[in-house]
């Protein structure tokens, strides 16, 4: 993409309304623009990152055997009356009356809707296990939306729902999602810690939240230092036994958010207990028959008798992750994208646009990267060099290649790693080799 | 995908509520399920088709130089007060009050929102031309939603918005979208006809709608028979002159919807004029400064003076196209998907699941297709043969391969083209060769 043809309205100054790094950097990099409180438009650069995260989440859900569908944003209130959550949910639910006076709502989550789909279509235990997910916009009418996309009102979430005949099978589904989440976060370049969690308004008897560490995290977390040394589960289909072993391993270390942490009861040796701040980026729940009982979601079991199914739900905040990744990975100059979610892999800077030799060398380099399928943002504008460098650091692409008149004379380009800041002078061929591999 | 692990709740009987073929077939094939009037959940099979159409639309928009972003579904009413459309829009607009009593709405279209993004960020003619699009859910609170996804309330639309300095440049943007639409529909396996159209509530001085022919179409269309023989524009980047020539060619033939057709004024010879029914699948508008005047969207022109930009908007009904394609392509047994949008390319039928030889042959065939990246739905269930054939015809995958005990003895599989109904017996190797190519 040529920057001259792109739409990336960057800001030189820090916007006043932004209190945390990700909000400030997303506005400055032209990734999002506020539409109204807690509601954002995703400009092209932000949209690209959002889609990359969404696709990684989708691939890992598919690998874990979950099936994608898409439920609508607007739900009928009657479904929520069945589960008794319509009145309970309070003012965070955006309630709507349609032209015929029917009560509707903008879904904050989808337990009721998916249970309705299940009960209309699945009649036998032979159709289980089943795990259905979607990646859809949700709305929670927060009193004080803040921190940009980290705590917005309209947000993109992946939510999966598992259906099983009994607790034993349901636990396998839960473990499979637990492990899929570990794989997902690792692919996103994040080190996530699972914490035993409160089940809150979703209900249920077993729940973990996944947090990533960042100084600006919303809550304090306490964990055994060795949890950070655990290896990400292998990229393969694990058996139920292997899944259980992985979950046991990861949950054998102490890890708790402040509301679950009781200092007197924590048995971790003082030197092993770390306290830091964390950002919640996923939450999984096993809630058994809570919804299937209320909404009559049953299947005929092997003995012919109807059984209300055992369920779980599994959420990942996709839009929130964009902010979360930035909180975990930035410096004073801007964002540092992990390569898997970077909007472009390479930023190409033409130090002297308009100079025939520079233009020709850059165009050739750009053409070769494009031909090899490498995503590249080419700054072909007439902005001065300092502005171009600052902009590339701000938007945080993993690799920067700078081509200028002086380097060209000695046959080299400058090759920079955004994360480490390391620079080297390379021939264009050597630089291409590193990028195309 | 193994059918035993998929979620495709097909129906044997025609659902009573469905009046037209696409609605009936989408329900029967387990593609969608109604959530409330005019609001649908897209079950896995339907979701796959929706995504394929969405991706083709996206690729053609990108090729035409449009940039993707994503605006939220919930908009502030104040933006629509600026354009004077808040009161005009009537009851089709879903109006919402948030917890703080602020007037919001679920966007039925995005002219105001994109104009707001433009005016906040673009200040100079040097940043033009600009064409921004998104693919996002919209809501129109129809009095009588009907015909399934063809006239739903919550629907997925691609809407693009062009910004130019003056009418001449704006016309190039309009022509570029006109031609991109012809390419898009051709890739979707559709023959679309552009009609000169009324501009309606969007406003403006120039507009075309694109329709596809189907007996169940909502409106009558009149066109010169030769328009169906025009060739789809080449898959390349056309110059402004080439774009104009293409638009001139396509609009040189008479084509009008009933509300624009005046029999006395139509000069087409009687034998050349065809009357059929059509389904609208796209609508493009040039409306110049209608919104930029009201909302103050200006740039500094080459002479330094501010100019309100000239705009157009370009919509494709993505979710509606799923129904539209079925209306245009089905028979008494079910759907006939064009290959580009088919949820799977191949349906593989195991005629005798549980038979060792059949299972082994099917598993091997399935494995080879998967290894080659061919999308295949493998009916490995224990349903009887007749039910399996009917289901495959119903869901309309382009190719069916049937493997049974009798064929295996003579070393052949049955290979069927869903569209033509032609069957042939082939060796497994020859069948694979045809599918993998």
mmCIF file of C-alpha atoms in Angstrom, chain A residues 186-378:
data_model
loop_
_atom_site.group_PDB
_atom_site.id
_atom_site.type_symbol
_atom_site.label_atom_id
_atom_site.label_comp_id
_atom_site.label_asym_id
_atom_site.label_seq_id
_atom_site.Cartn_x
_atom_site.Cartn_y
_atom_site.Cartn_z
ATOM 1 C CA UNK A 186 0.599 -17.327 22.118
ATOM 2 C CA UNK A 187 -0.060 -16.820 18.401
ATOM 3 C CA UNK A 188 -1.049 -13.233 19.135
ATOM 4 C CA UNK A 189 2.401 -12.710 20.662
ATOM 5 C CA UNK A 190 0.988 -12.522 24.189
ATOM 6 C CA UNK A 191 1.824 -14.271 27.420
ATOM 7 C CA UNK A 192 -1.527 -14.969 29.014
ATOM 8 C CA UNK A 193 -2.136 -16.262 32.528
ATOM 9 C CA UNK A 194 -5.291 -18.187 33.397
ATOM 10 C CA UNK A 195 -6.802 -17.185 36.723
ATOM 11 C CA UNK A 196 -9.495 -18.985 38.618
ATOM 12 C CA UNK A 197 -12.352 -16.533 38.406
ATOM 13 C CA UNK A 198 -15.648 -15.467 39.782
ATOM 14 C CA UNK A 199 -18.528 -16.501 37.522
ATOM 15 C CA UNK A 200 -20.464 -13.233 37.882
ATOM 16 C CA UNK A 201 -23.728 -12.705 35.998
ATOM 17 C CA UNK A 202 -23.123 -15.610 33.614
ATOM 18 C CA UNK A 203 -23.377 -18.035 36.522
ATOM 19 C CA UNK A 204 -21.874 -21.480 36.884
ATOM 20 C CA UNK A 205 -19.490 -23.454 39.021
ATOM 21 C CA UNK A 206 -16.186 -23.237 37.193
ATOM 22 C CA UNK A 207 -14.581 -20.315 35.488
ATOM 23 C CA UNK A 208 -11.200 -18.962 34.448
ATOM 24 C CA UNK A 209 -10.234 -15.615 33.121
ATOM 25 C CA UNK A 210 -7.150 -15.056 30.991
ATOM 26 C CA UNK A 211 -5.124 -11.945 31.638
ATOM 27 C CA UNK A 212 -2.074 -10.381 30.065
ATOM 28 C CA UNK A 213 0.387 -8.386 32.103
ATOM 29 C CA UNK A 214 0.606 -4.640 31.587
ATOM 30 C CA UNK A 215 1.351 -1.786 33.956
ATOM 31 C CA UNK A 216 -1.921 -0.140 33.015
ATOM 32 C CA UNK A 217 -4.006 -3.261 33.703
ATOM 33 C CA UNK A 218 -7.360 -2.736 35.365
ATOM 34 C CA UNK A 219 -6.800 -5.179 38.217
ATOM 35 C CA UNK A 220 -4.030 -6.488 40.414
ATOM 36 C CA UNK A 221 -2.994 -10.100 39.901
ATOM 37 C CA UNK A 222 -0.996 -12.422 42.123
ATOM 38 C CA UNK A 223 0.815 -15.396 40.631
ATOM 39 C CA UNK A 224 3.587 -17.873 41.145
ATOM 40 C CA UNK A 225 6.579 -16.750 39.129
ATOM 41 C CA UNK A 226 7.040 -20.141 37.452
ATOM 42 C CA UNK A 227 3.759 -19.885 35.572
ATOM 43 C CA UNK A 228 5.522 -17.591 33.116
ATOM 44 C CA UNK A 229 7.920 -20.399 32.205
ATOM 45 C CA UNK A 230 5.252 -22.869 31.123
ATOM 46 C CA UNK A 231 5.348 -23.890 27.510
ATOM 47 C CA UNK A 232 2.470 -23.184 25.154
ATOM 48 C CA UNK A 233 0.604 -26.406 24.324
ATOM 49 C CA UNK A 234 1.598 -28.031 21.055
ATOM 50 C CA UNK A 235 -0.297 -27.139 17.883
ATOM 51 C CA UNK A 236 -2.147 -30.458 17.588
ATOM 52 C CA UNK A 237 -5.434 -32.072 18.529
ATOM 53 C CA UNK A 238 -5.074 -33.191 22.145
ATOM 54 C CA UNK A 239 -6.936 -36.190 23.591
ATOM 55 C CA UNK A 240 -9.234 -35.629 26.602
ATOM 56 C CA UNK A 241 -6.481 -36.979 28.856
ATOM 57 C CA UNK A 242 -3.868 -34.702 27.346
ATOM 58 C CA UNK A 243 -6.231 -31.743 27.685
ATOM 59 C CA UNK A 244 -6.801 -32.518 31.368
ATOM 60 C CA UNK A 245 -3.082 -32.845 31.972
ATOM 61 C CA UNK A 246 -2.444 -29.465 30.356
ATOM 62 C CA UNK A 247 -5.183 -27.771 32.364
ATOM 63 C CA UNK A 248 -3.869 -29.410 35.553
ATOM 64 C CA UNK A 249 -0.372 -28.214 34.784
ATOM 65 C CA UNK A 250 -1.438 -24.625 34.135
ATOM 66 C CA UNK A 251 -3.725 -24.459 37.131
ATOM 67 C CA UNK A 252 -1.260 -26.091 39.505
ATOM 68 C CA UNK A 253 0.455 -22.747 39.962
ATOM 69 C CA UNK A 254 -1.169 -20.110 42.100
ATOM 70 C CA UNK A 255 -2.737 -17.277 40.069
ATOM 71 C CA UNK A 256 -5.574 -15.037 41.244
ATOM 72 C CA UNK A 257 -7.038 -11.620 40.624
ATOM 73 C CA UNK A 258 -7.364 -9.341 43.643
ATOM 74 C CA UNK A 259 -11.016 -10.173 44.299
ATOM 75 C CA UNK A 260 -10.110 -13.885 44.565
ATOM 76 C CA UNK A 261 -6.768 -13.437 46.346
ATOM 77 C CA UNK A 262 -6.726 -13.887 50.110
ATOM 78 C CA UNK A 263 -3.246 -13.159 51.421
ATOM 79 C CA UNK A 264 -3.649 -15.292 54.529
ATOM 80 C CA UNK A 265 -4.696 -18.324 52.534
ATOM 81 C CA UNK A 266 -2.059 -18.027 49.823
ATOM 82 C CA UNK A 267 0.600 -20.650 50.408
ATOM 83 C CA UNK A 268 3.101 -19.455 47.817
ATOM 84 C CA UNK A 269 6.508 -18.657 49.293
ATOM 85 C CA UNK A 270 7.100 -14.919 49.487
ATOM 86 C CA UNK A 271 9.914 -14.882 46.963
ATOM 87 C CA UNK A 272 7.851 -16.823 44.427
ATOM 88 C CA UNK A 273 4.734 -14.653 44.547
ATOM 89 C CA UNK A 274 4.627 -11.891 41.960
ATOM 90 C CA UNK A 275 2.171 -9.013 42.065
ATOM 91 C CA UNK A 276 1.495 -7.119 38.879
ATOM 92 C CA UNK A 277 -1.356 -5.529 36.996
ATOM 93 C CA UNK A 278 -3.308 -7.440 34.354
ATOM 94 C CA UNK A 279 -5.802 -6.912 31.558
ATOM 95 C CA UNK A 280 -8.572 -9.432 31.084
ATOM 96 C CA UNK A 281 -8.600 -10.726 27.499
ATOM 97 C CA UNK A 282 -10.780 -13.801 27.813
ATOM 98 C CA UNK A 283 -13.165 -15.531 30.153
ATOM 99 C CA UNK A 284 -14.499 -19.096 30.103
ATOM 100 C CA UNK A 285 -17.384 -20.495 32.088
ATOM 101 C CA UNK A 286 -18.852 -23.878 32.816
ATOM 102 C CA UNK A 287 -22.409 -23.362 33.988
ATOM 103 C CA UNK A 288 -23.941 -26.789 33.460
ATOM 104 C CA UNK A 289 -27.704 -26.753 33.193
ATOM 105 C CA UNK A 290 -28.356 -23.170 34.230
ATOM 106 C CA UNK A 291 -29.815 -22.194 30.840
ATOM 107 C CA UNK A 292 -30.883 -25.603 29.584
ATOM 108 C CA UNK A 293 -33.082 -26.030 32.681
ATOM 109 C CA UNK A 294 -34.757 -22.651 32.332
ATOM 110 C CA UNK A 295 -35.154 -22.785 28.572
ATOM 111 C CA UNK A 296 -35.839 -26.473 28.130
ATOM 112 C CA UNK A 297 -32.808 -27.446 26.061
ATOM 113 C CA UNK A 298 -32.796 -31.216 26.246
ATOM 114 C CA UNK A 299 -31.766 -34.208 24.161
ATOM 115 C CA UNK A 300 -32.775 -37.835 24.301
ATOM 116 C CA UNK A 301 -29.998 -39.706 26.091
ATOM 117 C CA UNK A 302 -28.721 -43.224 25.279
ATOM 118 C CA UNK A 303 -31.509 -44.660 27.447
ATOM 119 C CA UNK A 304 -34.177 -42.668 25.592
ATOM 120 C CA UNK A 305 -34.836 -40.303 28.481
ATOM 121 C CA UNK A 306 -34.598 -36.542 28.006
ATOM 122 C CA UNK A 307 -31.654 -34.831 29.639
ATOM 123 C CA UNK A 308 -31.073 -31.104 29.913
ATOM 124 C CA UNK A 309 -27.685 -30.472 28.330
ATOM 125 C CA UNK A 310 -24.597 -29.297 30.180
ATOM 126 C CA UNK A 311 -23.211 -26.053 28.807
ATOM 127 C CA UNK A 312 -20.266 -23.699 28.906
ATOM 128 C CA UNK A 313 -19.473 -20.367 27.294
ATOM 129 C CA UNK A 314 -16.131 -19.018 26.188
ATOM 130 C CA UNK A 315 -15.421 -15.380 25.362
ATOM 131 C CA UNK A 316 -12.505 -13.494 23.855
ATOM 132 C CA UNK A 317 -12.672 -9.728 23.549
ATOM 133 C CA UNK A 318 -11.428 -9.251 20.002
ATOM 134 C CA UNK A 319 -11.604 -5.445 19.833
ATOM 135 C CA UNK A 320 -10.310 -5.158 23.402
ATOM 136 C CA UNK A 321 -7.280 -7.253 22.413
ATOM 137 C CA UNK A 322 -6.188 -4.534 19.982
ATOM 138 C CA UNK A 323 -5.794 -2.202 22.939
ATOM 139 C CA UNK A 324 -4.483 -4.968 25.190
ATOM 140 C CA UNK A 325 -1.679 -5.861 22.790
ATOM 141 C CA UNK A 326 -0.631 -2.225 22.592
ATOM 142 C CA UNK A 327 -0.628 -1.889 26.392
ATOM 143 C CA UNK A 328 1.653 -4.903 26.564
ATOM 144 C CA UNK A 329 3.843 -3.869 23.651
ATOM 145 C CA UNK A 330 4.801 -0.229 23.097
ATOM 146 C CA UNK A 331 7.542 2.263 23.956
ATOM 147 C CA UNK A 332 7.795 6.035 24.137
ATOM 148 C CA UNK A 333 7.854 6.305 20.341
ATOM 149 C CA UNK A 334 4.759 4.258 19.636
ATOM 150 C CA UNK A 335 3.316 0.819 19.085
ATOM 151 C CA UNK A 336 5.420 -2.343 18.667
ATOM 152 C CA UNK A 337 3.246 -4.913 16.854
ATOM 153 C CA UNK A 338 3.895 -8.630 17.230
ATOM 154 C CA UNK A 339 4.413 -9.812 13.649
ATOM 155 C CA UNK A 340 1.253 -11.976 13.509
ATOM 156 C CA UNK A 341 -1.084 -9.040 14.088
ATOM 157 C CA UNK A 342 0.882 -6.186 12.502
ATOM 158 C CA UNK A 343 -1.190 -4.339 9.887
ATOM 159 C CA UNK A 344 1.826 -4.534 7.553
ATOM 160 C CA UNK A 345 5.021 -6.493 8.056
ATOM 161 C CA UNK A 346 7.269 -3.824 6.554
ATOM 162 C CA UNK A 347 7.379 -0.037 6.449
ATOM 163 C CA UNK A 348 9.325 1.256 3.456
ATOM 164 C CA UNK A 349 10.554 4.838 3.706
ATOM 165 C CA UNK A 350 11.554 6.821 0.663
ATOM 166 C CA UNK A 351 13.886 9.437 2.152
ATOM 167 C CA UNK A 352 13.667 11.710 -0.861
ATOM 168 C CA UNK A 353 10.447 11.252 -2.785
ATOM 169 C CA UNK A 354 10.697 13.024 -6.116
ATOM 170 C CA UNK A 355 14.358 12.126 -6.548
ATOM 171 C CA UNK A 356 14.495 9.860 -9.587
ATOM 172 C CA UNK A 357 17.062 7.411 -8.197
ATOM 173 C CA UNK A 358 15.289 7.124 -4.820
ATOM 174 C CA UNK A 359 11.894 6.693 -6.426
ATOM 175 C CA UNK A 360 13.181 4.021 -8.788
ATOM 176 C CA UNK A 361 14.958 2.084 -6.032
ATOM 177 C CA UNK A 362 11.937 2.276 -3.710
ATOM 178 C CA UNK A 363 9.474 1.322 -6.439
ATOM 179 C CA UNK A 364 11.577 -1.698 -7.296
ATOM 180 C CA UNK A 365 11.912 -2.763 -3.657
ATOM 181 C CA UNK A 366 8.185 -2.242 -3.122
ATOM 182 C CA UNK A 367 7.301 -4.204 -6.241
ATOM 183 C CA UNK A 368 9.457 -7.141 -5.169
ATOM 184 C CA UNK A 369 7.901 -7.290 -1.696
ATOM 185 C CA UNK A 370 4.433 -7.122 -3.188
ATOM 186 C CA UNK A 371 5.206 -9.823 -5.719
ATOM 187 C CA UNK A 372 6.338 -12.052 -2.842
ATOM 188 C CA UNK A 373 3.110 -11.405 -0.954
ATOM 189 C CA UNK A 374 4.795 -9.443 1.844
ATOM 190 C CA UNK A 375 2.499 -6.773 3.270
ATOM 191 C CA UNK A 376 4.227 -3.432 3.019
ATOM 192 C CA UNK A 377 3.300 0.178 3.669
ATOM 193 C CA UNK A 378 5.370 2.414 1.398
#
